[in-house]
Amino acid sequence: GAGVSQSPSNKVTEKGKDVELRCDPISGHTALYWYRQRLGQGLEFLIYFQGNSAPDKSGLPSDRFSAERTGESVSTLTIQRTQQEDSAVYLCASSPGLAGGQDTQYFGPGTRLTVL
Amino acid sequence: KNEVEQSPQNLTAQEGEFITINCSYSVGISALHWLQQHPGGGIVSLFMLSSGKKKHGRLIATINIQEKHSSLHITASHPRDSAVYICAVNRGSYQLIWGAGTKLIIKP
């Protein structure tokens, strides 16, 4: 596909369950970002991957959140023991990774997570 | 005070009007981005600029580095331009500092 894809598009889960969100970046993009957007709010940075470098996890809100990326391809964001405050749209973006990541980001459609 | 400020917060205009959305920042930047988020949630990058002016179709983005200010203009606005427009800046790294967004509604 030409763009960033994310799955699932919607996820409803019960409090306390674990969820896994997937992001497929644009082929050849070495940089990958995860963001969270709560209803009516702006984007909140979660984590950044660049090639084989150690990821920047500084935005992860708690140790219940983790993310992995396989090489320069798919990434998964895992939320353990979900809480109601985790309800949000989780957005993934990728970029070519030029200029230290200061390049145009291409966003996926997001995964809307609802924790009941 | 936020490092990136957008104005206005909300803007409603009639179809055909010339639209201006402003972004001011208080930090040194290496690049500034304008993005569009449609009501359905999808985000599209419109422009990335570090100096001067860029144009794409009916959209024009300008930046004044000395004044730490950027504007996004929409000519001949159309209801499909209704969206949230977001300004964000790089400060020499990959991390973006985000503005709060401007919600634009174009009425037919």
Coordinates of C-alpha atoms in Angstrom, one line a residue:
Chain A
G1 CA 0.0 0.0 0.0
A2 CA 1.1 3.6 -0.5
G3 CA 0.3 4.9 2.9
V4 CA 0.7 4.2 6.6
S5 CA -1.8 1.6 7.7
Q6 CA -3.0 0.8 11.2
S7 CA -5.1 -2.0 12.7
P8 CA -7.5 -2.4 14.1
S9 CA -9.4 0.8 13.2
N10 CA -11.5 0.4 16.3
K11 CA -10.9 -1.5 19.5
V12 CA -13.3 -1.8 22.4
T13 CA -11.9 -3.6 25.5
E14 CA -12.7 -4.1 29.1
K15 CA -10.7 -2.4 31.8
G16 CA -7.8 -4.6 32.8
K17 CA -7.4 -6.3 29.5
D18 CA -4.2 -6.0 27.3
V19 CA -4.4 -4.6 23.8
E20 CA -2.0 -4.6 20.9
L21 CA -2.1 -2.0 18.2
R22 CA -0.3 -2.4 14.9
C23 CA 1.3 0.1 12.5
D24 CA 2.6 -0.6 9.0
P25 CA 4.7 2.3 7.9
I26 CA 5.5 3.4 4.4
S27 CA 8.1 1.1 2.8
G28 CA 11.6 2.6 3.1
H29 CA 10.7 5.0 6.0
T30 CA 13.2 4.6 8.7
A31 CA 11.5 6.8 11.3
L32 CA 8.3 5.8 13.0
Y33 CA 6.3 7.7 15.7
W34 CA 3.4 6.8 17.9
Y35 CA 1.0 9.5 19.2
R36 CA -2.0 9.5 21.4
Q37 CA -4.9 11.9 20.9
R38 CA -7.6 12.1 23.6
L39 CA -11.0 13.4 22.6
G40 CA -10.8 17.2 21.9
Q41 CA -7.1 17.3 22.7
G42 CA -3.9 17.7 20.7
L43 CA -1.4 15.1 19.8
E44 CA 0.7 13.6 22.6
F45 CA 4.1 12.1 21.6
L46 CA 4.6 8.5 22.9
I47 CA 7.6 6.9 21.2
Y48 CA 10.0 7.3 18.3
F49 CA 11.9 4.7 16.4
Q50 CA 14.7 5.5 14.0
G51 CA 16.4 2.7 12.1
N52 CA 18.3 0.4 14.4
S53 CA 18.9 3.1 17.1
A54 CA 17.5 2.8 20.6
P55 CA 13.9 4.1 20.6
D56 CA 13.0 7.3 22.4
K57 CA 10.4 6.1 24.9
S58 CA 10.3 9.4 26.8
G59 CA 6.6 10.0 26.0
L60 CA 5.2 6.7 27.3
P61 CA 2.9 7.6 30.1
S62 CA 3.5 4.6 32.3
D63 CA 5.2 1.2 32.3
R64 CA 1.9 -0.4 31.1
F65 CA 2.8 1.0 27.7
S66 CA 5.4 -0.6 25.5
A67 CA 6.2 -0.6 21.8
E68 CA 8.4 -2.6 19.5
R69 CA 9.5 -2.3 15.9
T70 CA 10.9 -5.1 13.7
G71 CA 13.7 -3.6 11.8
E72 CA 12.3 -0.8 9.6
S73 CA 8.9 -2.3 9.2
V74 CA 5.9 -3.0 11.3
S75 CA 5.5 -1.6 14.9
T76 CA 3.2 -2.7 17.7
L77 CA 2.1 -0.7 20.6
T78 CA 1.0 -2.7 23.6
I79 CA -1.0 -1.4 26.5
Q80 CA -1.3 -3.8 29.5
R81 CA -4.0 -3.7 32.1
T82 CA -5.9 -1.0 30.2
Q83 CA -7.6 1.8 32.2
Q84 CA -10.4 4.0 31.2
E85 CA -8.0 7.0 30.8
D86 CA -6.3 5.1 28.0
S87 CA -9.3 5.6 25.8
A88 CA -8.1 7.7 22.9
V89 CA -7.1 7.6 19.2
Y90 CA -3.6 6.1 18.8
L91 CA -1.9 7.5 15.7
C92 CA 1.2 6.2 14.0
A93 CA 3.3 8.2 11.6
S94 CA 6.3 7.4 9.5
S95 CA 8.9 9.6 7.8
P96 CA 11.9 9.0 5.5
G97 CA 14.2 9.8 8.5
L98 CA 16.1 12.5 6.8
A99 CA 17.8 15.4 8.6
G100 CA 17.6 13.6 11.9
G101 CA 13.9 13.0 11.6
Q102 CA 13.1 16.6 10.9
D103 CA 11.1 15.8 7.8
T104 CA 7.5 15.4 6.8
Q105 CA 5.5 12.8 8.8
Y106 CA 2.9 10.7 7.1
F107 CA 0.1 9.6 9.4
G108 CA -2.0 6.5 9.5
P109 CA -5.8 6.6 10.0
G110 CA -5.4 5.8 13.7
T111 CA -6.9 3.2 16.1
R112 CA -9.7 4.4 18.2
L113 CA -9.4 2.6 21.6
T114 CA -12.3 2.5 24.0
V115 CA -11.8 1.1 27.4
L116 CA -15.1 0.2 29.2
Chain B
K1 CA 2.8 30.3 28.0
N2 CA 2.9 27.7 25.3
E3 CA 5.9 27.6 23.0
V4 CA 3.6 27.4 20.0
E5 CA 0.5 29.6 19.9
Q6 CA -2.1 29.5 17.2
S7 CA -4.8 32.1 16.4
P8 CA -7.7 32.1 16.1
Q9 CA -8.7 29.1 18.1
N10 CA -11.9 28.9 16.1
L11 CA -12.8 30.4 12.7
T12 CA -16.1 30.3 10.8
A13 CA -16.3 31.8 7.3
Q14 CA -18.4 31.8 4.2
E15 CA -17.4 29.8 1.2
G16 CA -15.1 31.8 -1.1
E17 CA -13.5 33.9 1.7
F18 CA -9.8 34.3 2.1
I19 CA -8.6 32.6 5.2
T20 CA -5.6 33.3 7.4
I21 CA -4.5 31.2 10.3
N22 CA -1.5 32.4 12.4
C23 CA 1.2 30.6 14.3
S24 CA 3.7 32.2 16.7
Y25 CA 6.5 30.5 18.5
S26 CA 8.8 31.5 21.2
V27 CA 11.7 29.1 20.7
G28 CA 14.4 28.7 18.0
I29 CA 13.3 26.3 15.4
S30 CA 14.8 24.3 12.6
A31 CA 11.5 23.7 10.7
L32 CA 7.8 24.5 11.0
H33 CA 5.0 22.2 9.8
W34 CA 1.4 22.9 9.0
L35 CA -1.0 19.9 9.2
Q36 CA -4.7 19.3 8.6
Q37 CA -6.9 17.1 10.6
H38 CA -10.3 16.3 9.1
P39 CA -13.4 15.6 11.2
G40 CA -12.9 11.9 10.6
G41 CA -9.5 12.2 12.4
G42 CA -7.1 11.7 9.5
I43 CA -4.0 13.9 9.6
V44 CA -2.3 15.2 6.5
S45 CA 0.9 17.1 6.4
L46 CA 0.4 20.2 4.3
F47 CA 3.7 22.0 4.5
M48 CA 7.1 21.9 6.0
L49 CA 9.1 25.1 5.8
S50 CA 12.1 26.8 7.3
S51 CA 12.1 30.0 5.3
G52 CA 10.1 32.0 2.8
K53 CA 6.9 30.8 1.3
K54 CA 5.4 27.7 -0.1
K55 CA 2.2 27.2 -2.2
H56 CA 0.2 24.2 -3.0
G57 CA -3.1 24.7 -4.9
R58 CA -5.2 27.1 -2.9
L59 CA -3.0 26.8 0.2
I60 CA -0.1 29.2 0.9
A61 CA 2.3 29.0 3.9
T62 CA 4.7 31.7 4.9
I63 CA 7.2 32.0 7.6
N64 CA 9.1 35.0 9.1
I65 CA 12.0 33.7 11.1
Q66 CA 13.0 37.0 12.6
E67 CA 9.4 37.6 13.9
K68 CA 8.9 33.9 14.8
H69 CA 5.7 33.8 13.0
S70 CA 4.0 31.8 10.3
S71 CA 0.7 32.1 8.5
L72 CA -1.4 29.6 6.5
H73 CA -3.6 31.1 3.9
I74 CA -6.5 29.5 2.1
T75 CA -7.8 31.2 -1.0
A76 CA -11.3 30.7 -2.4
S77 CA -12.2 28.6 0.7
H78 CA -14.6 25.7 0.3
P79 CA -16.7 23.7 2.8
R80 CA -14.3 20.8 2.2
D81 CA -11.5 22.9 3.8
S82 CA -13.4 22.6 7.1
A83 CA -10.9 20.9 9.4
V84 CA -8.5 21.6 12.3
Y85 CA -5.3 23.1 11.1
I86 CA -2.3 22.5 13.3
C87 CA 1.1 24.2 13.5
A88 CA 4.1 22.3 14.9
V89 CA 7.8 23.1 15.1
N90 CA 11.1 21.1 15.2
R91 CA 13.7 22.4 17.6
G92 CA 16.6 20.8 16.0
S93 CA 15.4 17.3 16.6
Y94 CA 12.7 14.9 15.5
Q95 CA 10.3 15.9 18.3
L96 CA 7.6 18.2 17.3
I97 CA 6.2 20.9 19.6
W98 CA 2.5 21.2 18.7
G99 CA 0.1 24.1 18.6
A100 CA -3.4 23.6 19.9
G101 CA -4.9 23.8 16.5
T102 CA -7.4 26.1 14.8
K103 CA -10.8 24.8 14.0
L104 CA -12.0 26.1 10.7
I105 CA -15.6 25.9 9.5
I106 CA -16.5 27.0 6.0
K107 CA -20.2 27.5 5.4
P108 CA -21.7 27.1 2.0

